[in-house]
Amino acid sequence: MSEPASISLSIASRYAQALFEIAKEENGLATLEADTEALGAALAASTDLSGMIASPVVSREDQSAAMGAVVAAMGLSTSMANTIALMASKRRLFVLPQLVTDLRARIAAEKGEVTAEVTSAAALSAAQVKALAETLKAKVGKDVKLNTTVDESLIGGLIVKLGSTMIDTSVKAKLAALQNAMKEVG
């Protein structure tokens, strides 16, 4: 991992731990989870917001004002609003995406959930998502939350990443394995 990425993760982790502990003390984990998901969705949906928090050209005051307006419009909790205001005053808004990731992991661990990254060739139906979640739950013994993405280059099948385990049943991977086997023969 590069040094700047490591520093960003470290900064985000400290803010996430503080925010998580405050929410836990106040029995506000459900609110924190909702705030985290809303903030993550906003960052993913708005390139302007992502650009503004990462830009060293935007002044501290402008970042604070913009994030204050975003927080108010989203109706985020006081704890989340105060954390974001503190991050803005310290010029640490660039770690918001890592903060969201860290908070999601902490909340999932507290709830006894694990997250699986699932990439499929076509969008999965609700029944397929439910069946996959149940199968993975039986394998790991914990509730499994699925983050699904679509990659048409897989041709068919799935790639499931659960912790350090990766299961690749895609047609693309099978074709690559067949191609390698044929190279070895010839």
mmCIF file with all atom_site columns, C-alpha atoms in Angstrom:
data_model
loop_
_atom_site.group_PDB
_atom_site.id
_atom_site.type_symbol
_atom_site.label_atom_id
_atom_site.label_alt_id
_atom_site.label_comp_id
_atom_site.label_asym_id
_atom_site.label_entity_id
_atom_site.label_seq_id
_atom_site.pdbx_PDB_ins_code
_atom_site.Cartn_x
_atom_site.Cartn_y
_atom_site.Cartn_z
_atom_site.occupancy
_atom_site.B_iso_or_equiv
_atom_site.pdbx_formal_charge
_atom_site.auth_seq_id
_atom_site.auth_comp_id
_atom_site.auth_asym_id
_atom_site.auth_atom_id
_atom_site.pdbx_PDB_model_num
ATOM 1   C CA . MET A 1 1   ? 0.000   0.000   0.000   1.00 0.00 ? 1   MET A CA 1
ATOM 2   C CA . SER A 1 2   ? 1.340   3.442   -0.829  1.00 0.00 ? 2   SER A CA 1
ATOM 3   C CA . GLU A 1 3   ? 2.177   5.837   1.976   1.00 0.00 ? 3   GLU A CA 1
ATOM 4   C CA . PRO A 1 4   ? -0.508  8.464   1.112   1.00 0.00 ? 4   PRO A CA 1
ATOM 5   C CA . ALA A 1 5   ? -3.183  5.751   0.958   1.00 0.00 ? 5   ALA A CA 1
ATOM 6   C CA . SER A 1 6   ? -2.011  4.373   4.278   1.00 0.00 ? 6   SER A CA 1
ATOM 7   C CA . ILE A 1 7   ? -2.154  7.823   5.860   1.00 0.00 ? 7   ILE A CA 1
ATOM 8   C CA . SER A 1 8   ? -5.665  8.382   4.472   1.00 0.00 ? 8   SER A CA 1
ATOM 9   C CA . LEU A 1 9   ? -6.841  5.063   5.903   1.00 0.00 ? 9   LEU A CA 1
ATOM 10  C CA . SER A 1 10  ? -5.305  5.912   9.258   1.00 0.00 ? 10  SER A CA 1
ATOM 11  C CA . ILE A 1 11  ? -7.025  9.305   9.378   1.00 0.00 ? 11  ILE A CA 1
ATOM 12  C CA . ALA A 1 12  ? -10.367 7.836   8.315   1.00 0.00 ? 12  ALA A CA 1
ATOM 13  C CA . SER A 1 13  ? -10.036 5.031   10.846  1.00 0.00 ? 13  SER A CA 1
ATOM 14  C CA . ARG A 1 14  ? -9.583  7.457   13.752  1.00 0.00 ? 14  ARG A CA 1
ATOM 15  C CA . TYR A 1 15  ? -12.652 9.493   12.779  1.00 0.00 ? 15  TYR A CA 1
ATOM 16  C CA . ALA A 1 16  ? -14.666 6.326   12.145  1.00 0.00 ? 16  ALA A CA 1
ATOM 17  C CA . GLN A 1 17  ? -13.736 4.822   15.508  1.00 0.00 ? 17  GLN A CA 1
ATOM 18  C CA . ALA A 1 18  ? -14.698 7.995   17.375  1.00 0.00 ? 18  ALA A CA 1
ATOM 19  C CA . LEU A 1 19  ? -17.986 8.345   15.500  1.00 0.00 ? 19  LEU A CA 1
ATOM 20  C CA . PHE A 1 20  ? -18.781 4.649   15.955  1.00 0.00 ? 20  PHE A CA 1
ATOM 21  C CA . GLU A 1 21  ? -18.088 4.760   19.702  1.00 0.00 ? 21  GLU A CA 1
ATOM 22  C CA . ILE A 1 22  ? -20.290 7.848   20.131  1.00 0.00 ? 22  ILE A CA 1
ATOM 23  C CA . ALA A 1 23  ? -23.135 6.186   18.217  1.00 0.00 ? 23  ALA A CA 1
ATOM 24  C CA . LYS A 1 24  ? -22.725 2.998   20.246  1.00 0.00 ? 24  LYS A CA 1
ATOM 25  C CA . GLU A 1 25  ? -22.862 4.903   23.558  1.00 0.00 ? 25  GLU A CA 1
ATOM 26  C CA . GLU A 1 26  ? -25.994 6.742   22.433  1.00 0.00 ? 26  GLU A CA 1
ATOM 27  C CA . ASN A 1 27  ? -27.656 3.570   21.065  1.00 0.00 ? 27  ASN A CA 1
ATOM 28  C CA . GLY A 1 28  ? -27.639 5.233   17.660  1.00 0.00 ? 28  GLY A CA 1
ATOM 29  C CA . LEU A 1 29  ? -26.056 2.563   15.461  1.00 0.00 ? 29  LEU A CA 1
ATOM 30  C CA . ALA A 1 30  ? -29.167 2.372   13.257  1.00 0.00 ? 30  ALA A CA 1
ATOM 31  C CA . THR A 1 31  ? -28.992 6.138   12.690  1.00 0.00 ? 31  THR A CA 1
ATOM 32  C CA . LEU A 1 32  ? -25.256 5.936   12.028  1.00 0.00 ? 32  LEU A CA 1
ATOM 33  C CA . GLU A 1 33  ? -25.850 3.146   9.514   1.00 0.00 ? 33  GLU A CA 1
ATOM 34  C CA . ALA A 1 34  ? -28.491 5.206   7.698   1.00 0.00 ? 34  ALA A CA 1
ATOM 35  C CA . ASP A 1 35  ? -26.220 8.273   7.683   1.00 0.00 ? 35  ASP A CA 1
ATOM 36  C CA . THR A 1 36  ? -23.291 6.212   6.407   1.00 0.00 ? 36  THR A CA 1
ATOM 37  C CA . GLU A 1 37  ? -25.316 4.708   3.561   1.00 0.00 ? 37  GLU A CA 1
ATOM 38  C CA . ALA A 1 38  ? -26.748 8.116   2.605   1.00 0.00 ? 38  ALA A CA 1
ATOM 39  C CA . LEU A 1 39  ? -23.305 9.727   2.619   1.00 0.00 ? 39  LEU A CA 1
ATOM 40  C CA . GLY A 1 40  ? -21.830 6.844   0.605   1.00 0.00 ? 40  GLY A CA 1
ATOM 41  C CA . ALA A 1 41  ? -24.623 7.121   -1.950  1.00 0.00 ? 41  ALA A CA 1
ATOM 42  C CA . ALA A 1 42  ? -24.147 10.893  -2.224  1.00 0.00 ? 42  ALA A CA 1
ATOM 43  C CA . LEU A 1 43  ? -20.406 10.533  -2.772  1.00 0.00 ? 43  LEU A CA 1
ATOM 44  C CA . ALA A 1 44  ? -20.970 7.835   -5.401  1.00 0.00 ? 44  ALA A CA 1
ATOM 45  C CA . ALA A 1 45  ? -23.674 9.790   -7.205  1.00 0.00 ? 45  ALA A CA 1
ATOM 46  C CA . SER A 1 46  ? -22.070 13.231  -7.303  1.00 0.00 ? 46  SER A CA 1
ATOM 47  C CA . THR A 1 47  ? -18.761 13.782  -9.041  1.00 0.00 ? 47  THR A CA 1
ATOM 48  C CA . ASP A 1 48  ? -18.986 17.454  -8.045  1.00 0.00 ? 48  ASP A CA 1
ATOM 49  C CA . LEU A 1 49  ? -19.165 16.522  -4.353  1.00 0.00 ? 49  LEU A CA 1
ATOM 50  C CA . SER A 1 50  ? -16.313 14.028  -4.695  1.00 0.00 ? 50  SER A CA 1
ATOM 51  C CA . GLY A 1 51  ? -14.244 16.582  -6.562  1.00 0.00 ? 51  GLY A CA 1
ATOM 52  C CA . MET A 1 52  ? -14.925 19.329  -4.037  1.00 0.00 ? 52  MET A CA 1
ATOM 53  C CA . ILE A 1 53  ? -13.849 17.265  -1.007  1.00 0.00 ? 53  ILE A CA 1
ATOM 54  C CA . ALA A 1 54  ? -10.653 16.155  -2.755  1.00 0.00 ? 54  ALA A CA 1
ATOM 55  C CA . SER A 1 55  ? -9.667  19.509  -4.222  1.00 0.00 ? 55  SER A CA 1
ATOM 56  C CA . PRO A 1 56  ? -6.839  21.400  -2.537  1.00 0.00 ? 56  PRO A CA 1
ATOM 57  C CA . VAL A 1 57  ? -7.912  24.487  -4.491  1.00 0.00 ? 57  VAL A CA 1
ATOM 58  C CA . VAL A 1 58  ? -11.258 24.830  -2.689  1.00 0.00 ? 58  VAL A CA 1
ATOM 59  C CA . SER A 1 59  ? -10.751 26.857  0.478   1.00 0.00 ? 59  SER A CA 1
ATOM 60  C CA . ARG A 1 60  ? -11.409 25.445  3.938   1.00 0.00 ? 60  ARG A CA 1
ATOM 61  C CA . GLU A 1 61  ? -14.283 27.907  4.414   1.00 0.00 ? 61  GLU A CA 1
ATOM 62  C CA . ASP A 1 62  ? -15.889 26.980  1.085   1.00 0.00 ? 62  ASP A CA 1
ATOM 63  C CA . GLN A 1 63  ? -15.577 23.249  1.871   1.00 0.00 ? 63  GLN A CA 1
ATOM 64  C CA . SER A 1 64  ? -17.117 23.822  5.316   1.00 0.00 ? 64  SER A CA 1
ATOM 65  C CA . ALA A 1 65  ? -19.995 25.830  3.877   1.00 0.00 ? 65  ALA A CA 1
ATOM 66  C CA . ALA A 1 66  ? -20.646 23.325  1.086   1.00 0.00 ? 66  ALA A CA 1
ATOM 67  C CA . MET A 1 67  ? -20.556 20.319  3.398   1.00 0.00 ? 67  MET A CA 1
ATOM 68  C CA . GLY A 1 68  ? -22.762 22.153  5.905   1.00 0.00 ? 68  GLY A CA 1
ATOM 69  C CA . ALA A 1 69  ? -25.352 22.636  3.174   1.00 0.00 ? 69  ALA A CA 1
ATOM 70  C CA . VAL A 1 70  ? -25.054 19.003  2.051   1.00 0.00 ? 70  VAL A CA 1
ATOM 71  C CA . VAL A 1 71  ? -25.398 17.707  5.625   1.00 0.00 ? 71  VAL A CA 1
ATOM 72  C CA . ALA A 1 72  ? -28.443 19.916  6.241   1.00 0.00 ? 72  ALA A CA 1
ATOM 73  C CA . ALA A 1 73  ? -30.086 18.889  2.962   1.00 0.00 ? 73  ALA A CA 1
ATOM 74  C CA . MET A 1 74  ? -29.496 15.198  3.712   1.00 0.00 ? 74  MET A CA 1
ATOM 75  C CA . GLY A 1 75  ? -30.751 15.528  7.291   1.00 0.00 ? 75  GLY A CA 1
ATOM 76  C CA . LEU A 1 76  ? -27.766 13.705  8.793   1.00 0.00 ? 76  LEU A CA 1
ATOM 77  C CA . SER A 1 77  ? -27.545 13.163  12.538  1.00 0.00 ? 77  SER A CA 1
ATOM 78  C CA . THR A 1 78  ? -25.837 15.649  14.838  1.00 0.00 ? 78  THR A CA 1
ATOM 79  C CA . SER A 1 79  ? -22.899 13.310  15.459  1.00 0.00 ? 79  SER A CA 1
ATOM 80  C CA . MET A 1 80  ? -22.272 12.824  11.744  1.00 0.00 ? 80  MET A CA 1
ATOM 81  C CA . ALA A 1 81  ? -22.757 16.543  11.053  1.00 0.00 ? 81  ALA A CA 1
ATOM 82  C CA . ASN A 1 82  ? -20.294 17.483  13.813  1.00 0.00 ? 82  ASN A CA 1
ATOM 83  C CA . THR A 1 83  ? -17.745 14.953  12.563  1.00 0.00 ? 83  THR A CA 1
ATOM 84  C CA . ILE A 1 84  ? -17.983 16.266  9.011   1.00 0.00 ? 84  ILE A CA 1
ATOM 85  C CA . ALA A 1 85  ? -17.689 19.862  10.267  1.00 0.00 ? 85  ALA A CA 1
ATOM 86  C CA . LEU A 1 86  ? -14.579 18.919  12.267  1.00 0.00 ? 86  LEU A CA 1
ATOM 87  C CA . MET A 1 87  ? -13.092 17.138  9.255   1.00 0.00 ? 87  MET A CA 1
ATOM 88  C CA . ALA A 1 88  ? -13.768 20.235  7.122   1.00 0.00 ? 88  ALA A CA 1
ATOM 89  C CA . SER A 1 89  ? -12.106 22.530  9.661   1.00 0.00 ? 89  SER A CA 1
ATOM 90  C CA . LYS A 1 90  ? -9.013  20.262  9.673   1.00 0.00 ? 90  LYS A CA 1
ATOM 91  C CA . ARG A 1 91  ? -8.952  19.891  5.846   1.00 0.00 ? 91  ARG A CA 1
ATOM 92  C CA . ARG A 1 92  ? -9.632  16.159  6.142   1.00 0.00 ? 92  ARG A CA 1
ATOM 93  C CA . LEU A 1 93  ? -12.709 15.856  3.913   1.00 0.00 ? 93  LEU A CA 1
ATOM 94  C CA . PHE A 1 94  ? -10.650 13.981  1.313   1.00 0.00 ? 94  PHE A CA 1
ATOM 95  C CA . VAL A 1 95  ? -10.921 10.858  3.530   1.00 0.00 ? 95  VAL A CA 1
ATOM 96  C CA . LEU A 1 96  ? -14.752 10.778  3.509   1.00 0.00 ? 96  LEU A CA 1
ATOM 97  C CA . PRO A 1 97  ? -14.903 7.773   1.118   1.00 0.00 ? 97  PRO A CA 1
ATOM 98  C CA . GLN A 1 98  ? -12.557 5.806   3.396   1.00 0.00 ? 98  GLN A CA 1
ATOM 99  C CA . LEU A 1 99  ? -14.604 6.926   6.432   1.00 0.00 ? 99  LEU A CA 1
ATOM 100 C CA . VAL A 1 100 ? -17.747 5.512   4.833   1.00 0.00 ? 100 VAL A CA 1
ATOM 101 C CA . THR A 1 101 ? -15.992 2.211   4.056   1.00 0.00 ? 101 THR A CA 1
ATOM 102 C CA . ASP A 1 102 ? -14.590 1.953   7.592   1.00 0.00 ? 102 ASP A CA 1
ATOM 103 C CA . LEU A 1 103 ? -17.952 2.741   9.200   1.00 0.00 ? 103 LEU A CA 1
ATOM 104 C CA . ARG A 1 104 ? -19.707 0.151   7.042   1.00 0.00 ? 104 ARG A CA 1
ATOM 105 C CA . ALA A 1 105 ? -17.187 -2.478  8.164   1.00 0.00 ? 105 ALA A CA 1
ATOM 106 C CA . ARG A 1 106 ? -17.533 -1.544  11.854  1.00 0.00 ? 106 ARG A CA 1
ATOM 107 C CA . ILE A 1 107 ? -21.333 -1.592  11.713  1.00 0.00 ? 107 ILE A CA 1
ATOM 108 C CA . ALA A 1 108 ? -21.371 -4.950  9.898   1.00 0.00 ? 108 ALA A CA 1
ATOM 109 C CA . ALA A 1 109 ? -18.978 -6.444  12.453  1.00 0.00 ? 109 ALA A CA 1
ATOM 110 C CA . GLU A 1 110 ? -21.145 -5.163  15.305  1.00 0.00 ? 110 GLU A CA 1
ATOM 111 C CA . LYS A 1 111 ? -24.224 -6.745  13.704  1.00 0.00 ? 111 LYS A CA 1
ATOM 112 C CA . GLY A 1 112 ? -22.367 -10.015 13.059  1.00 0.00 ? 112 GLY A CA 1
ATOM 113 C CA . GLU A 1 113 ? -22.543 -9.567  9.294   1.00 0.00 ? 113 GLU A CA 1
ATOM 114 C CA . VAL A 1 114 ? -19.950 -10.083 6.624   1.00 0.00 ? 114 VAL A CA 1
ATOM 115 C CA . THR A 1 115 ? -19.971 -8.425  3.225   1.00 0.00 ? 115 THR A CA 1
ATOM 116 C CA . ALA A 1 116 ? -19.462 -10.288 -0.010  1.00 0.00 ? 116 ALA A CA 1
ATOM 117 C CA . GLU A 1 117 ? -18.553 -8.529  -3.241  1.00 0.00 ? 117 GLU A CA 1
ATOM 118 C CA . VAL A 1 118 ? -20.425 -10.227 -6.077  1.00 0.00 ? 118 VAL A CA 1
ATOM 119 C CA . THR A 1 119 ? -19.726 -9.495  -9.728  1.00 0.00 ? 119 THR A CA 1
ATOM 120 C CA . SER A 1 120 ? -22.030 -11.076 -12.292 1.00 0.00 ? 120 SER A CA 1
ATOM 121 C CA . ALA A 1 121 ? -22.360 -11.007 -16.050 1.00 0.00 ? 121 ALA A CA 1
ATOM 122 C CA . ALA A 1 122 ? -25.990 -9.844  -15.797 1.00 0.00 ? 122 ALA A CA 1
ATOM 123 C CA . ALA A 1 123 ? -28.016 -8.237  -13.039 1.00 0.00 ? 123 ALA A CA 1
ATOM 124 C CA . LEU A 1 124 ? -29.155 -10.752 -10.446 1.00 0.00 ? 124 LEU A CA 1
ATOM 125 C CA . SER A 1 125 ? -32.840 -11.086 -9.643  1.00 0.00 ? 125 SER A CA 1
ATOM 126 C CA . ALA A 1 126 ? -34.062 -10.644 -6.075  1.00 0.00 ? 126 ALA A CA 1
ATOM 127 C CA . ALA A 1 127 ? -34.554 -14.426 -5.809  1.00 0.00 ? 127 ALA A CA 1
ATOM 128 C CA . GLN A 1 128 ? -30.982 -15.075 -7.002  1.00 0.00 ? 128 GLN A CA 1
ATOM 129 C CA . VAL A 1 129 ? -29.572 -12.542 -4.521  1.00 0.00 ? 129 VAL A CA 1
ATOM 130 C CA . LYS A 1 130 ? -31.555 -14.132 -1.696  1.00 0.00 ? 130 LYS A CA 1
ATOM 131 C CA . ALA A 1 131 ? -30.469 -17.674 -2.654  1.00 0.00 ? 131 ALA A CA 1
ATOM 132 C CA . LEU A 1 132 ? -26.816 -16.611 -2.917  1.00 0.00 ? 132 LEU A CA 1
ATOM 133 C CA . ALA A 1 133 ? -26.969 -14.838 0.447   1.00 0.00 ? 133 ALA A CA 1
ATOM 134 C CA . GLU A 1 134 ? -28.498 -17.938 2.070   1.00 0.00 ? 134 GLU A CA 1
ATOM 135 C CA . THR A 1 135 ? -25.848 -20.214 0.526   1.00 0.00 ? 135 THR A CA 1
ATOM 136 C CA . LEU A 1 136 ? -23.030 -17.963 1.736   1.00 0.00 ? 136 LEU A CA 1
ATOM 137 C CA . LYS A 1 137 ? -24.646 -17.675 5.171   1.00 0.00 ? 137 LYS A CA 1
ATOM 138 C CA . ALA A 1 138 ? -24.652 -21.471 5.443   1.00 0.00 ? 138 ALA A CA 1
ATOM 139 C CA . LYS A 1 139 ? -20.962 -21.504 4.485   1.00 0.00 ? 139 LYS A CA 1
ATOM 140 C CA . VAL A 1 140 ? -19.706 -18.815 6.891   1.00 0.00 ? 140 VAL A CA 1
ATOM 141 C CA . GLY A 1 141 ? -22.284 -19.048 9.666   1.00 0.00 ? 141 GLY A CA 1
ATOM 142 C CA . LYS A 1 142 ? -23.019 -15.303 9.660   1.00 0.00 ? 142 LYS A CA 1
ATOM 143 C CA . ASP A 1 143 ? -25.464 -13.049 7.899   1.00 0.00 ? 143 ASP A CA 1
ATOM 144 C CA . VAL A 1 144 ? -24.031 -12.017 4.544   1.00 0.00 ? 144 VAL A CA 1
ATOM 145 C CA . LYS A 1 145 ? -24.664 -8.653  2.937   1.00 0.00 ? 145 LYS A CA 1
ATOM 146 C CA . LEU A 1 146 ? -24.112 -8.638  -0.830  1.00 0.00 ? 146 LEU A CA 1
ATOM 147 C CA . ASN A 1 147 ? -22.641 -5.751  -2.811  1.00 0.00 ? 147 ASN A CA 1
ATOM 148 C CA . THR A 1 148 ? -23.473 -6.647  -6.382  1.00 0.00 ? 148 THR A CA 1
ATOM 149 C CA . THR A 1 149 ? -21.997 -5.231  -9.573  1.00 0.00 ? 149 THR A CA 1
ATOM 150 C CA . VAL A 1 150 ? -22.405 -6.178  -13.218 1.00 0.00 ? 150 VAL A CA 1
ATOM 151 C CA . ASP A 1 151 ? -19.474 -6.856  -15.567 1.00 0.00 ? 151 ASP A CA 1
ATOM 152 C CA . GLU A 1 152 ? -20.658 -8.054  -18.969 1.00 0.00 ? 152 GLU A CA 1
ATOM 153 C CA . SER A 1 153 ? -17.127 -9.120  -19.911 1.00 0.00 ? 153 SER A CA 1
ATOM 154 C CA . LEU A 1 154 ? -17.567 -12.166 -17.652 1.00 0.00 ? 154 LEU A CA 1
ATOM 155 C CA . ILE A 1 155 ? -19.875 -13.630 -20.333 1.00 0.00 ? 155 ILE A CA 1
ATOM 156 C CA . GLY A 1 156 ? -21.654 -15.720 -17.679 1.00 0.00 ? 156 GLY A CA 1
ATOM 157 C CA . GLY A 1 157 ? -21.296 -16.878 -14.079 1.00 0.00 ? 157 GLY A CA 1
ATOM 158 C CA . LEU A 1 158 ? -20.188 -15.063 -10.933 1.00 0.00 ? 158 LEU A CA 1
ATOM 159 C CA . ILE A 1 159 ? -17.155 -13.859 -9.050  1.00 0.00 ? 159 ILE A CA 1
ATOM 160 C CA . VAL A 1 160 ? -17.731 -13.868 -5.281  1.00 0.00 ? 160 VAL A CA 1
ATOM 161 C CA . LYS A 1 161 ? -15.224 -12.256 -2.905  1.00 0.00 ? 161 LYS A CA 1
ATOM 162 C CA . LEU A 1 162 ? -15.867 -13.018 0.746   1.00 0.00 ? 162 LEU A CA 1
ATOM 163 C CA . GLY A 1 163 ? -13.054 -11.877 2.977   1.00 0.00 ? 163 GLY A CA 1
ATOM 164 C CA . SER A 1 164 ? -9.854  -13.386 1.610   1.00 0.00 ? 164 SER A CA 1
ATOM 165 C CA . THR A 1 165 ? -11.736 -16.061 -0.349  1.00 0.00 ? 165 THR A CA 1
ATOM 166 C CA . MET A 1 166 ? -12.560 -15.588 -4.018  1.00 0.00 ? 166 MET A CA 1
ATOM 167 C CA . ILE A 1 167 ? -14.770 -17.947 -5.990  1.00 0.00 ? 167 ILE A CA 1
ATOM 168 C CA . ASP A 1 168 ? -14.642 -17.375 -9.740  1.00 0.00 ? 168 ASP A CA 1
ATOM 169 C CA . THR A 1 169 ? -17.215 -19.361 -11.727 1.00 0.00 ? 169 THR A CA 1
ATOM 170 C CA . SER A 1 170 ? -17.264 -16.976 -14.671 1.00 0.00 ? 170 SER A CA 1
ATOM 171 C CA . VAL A 1 171 ? -17.139 -18.227 -18.241 1.00 0.00 ? 171 VAL A CA 1
ATOM 172 C CA . LYS A 1 172 ? -14.321 -15.737 -18.872 1.00 0.00 ? 172 LYS A CA 1
ATOM 173 C CA . ALA A 1 173 ? -12.146 -17.445 -16.217 1.00 0.00 ? 173 ALA A CA 1
ATOM 174 C CA . LYS A 1 174 ? -12.975 -20.908 -17.541 1.00 0.00 ? 174 LYS A CA 1
ATOM 175 C CA . LEU A 1 175 ? -12.044 -19.849 -21.076 1.00 0.00 ? 175 LEU A CA 1
ATOM 176 C CA . ALA A 1 176 ? -8.765  -18.366 -19.800 1.00 0.00 ? 176 ALA A CA 1
ATOM 177 C CA . ALA A 1 177 ? -7.979  -21.626 -17.953 1.00 0.00 ? 177 ALA A CA 1
ATOM 178 C CA . LEU A 1 178 ? -8.760  -23.627 -21.098 1.00 0.00 ? 178 LEU A CA 1
ATOM 179 C CA . GLN A 1 179 ? -6.547  -21.342 -23.157 1.00 0.00 ? 179 GLN A CA 1
ATOM 180 C CA . ASN A 1 180 ? -3.656  -21.831 -20.704 1.00 0.00 ? 180 ASN A CA 1
ATOM 181 C CA . ALA A 1 181 ? -4.163  -25.607 -20.743 1.00 0.00 ? 181 ALA A CA 1
ATOM 182 C CA . MET A 1 182 ? -4.047  -25.612 -24.540 1.00 0.00 ? 182 MET A CA 1
ATOM 183 C CA . LYS A 1 183 ? -0.808  -23.588 -24.515 1.00 0.00 ? 183 LYS A CA 1
ATOM 184 C CA . GLU A 1 184 ? 0.801   -26.152 -22.230 1.00 0.00 ? 184 GLU A CA 1
ATOM 185 C CA . VAL A 1 185 ? -0.127  -29.001 -24.575 1.00 0.00 ? 185 VAL A CA 1
ATOM 186 C CA . GLY A 1 186 ? 1.178   -27.376 -27.744 1.00 0.00 ? 186 GLY A CA 1
#
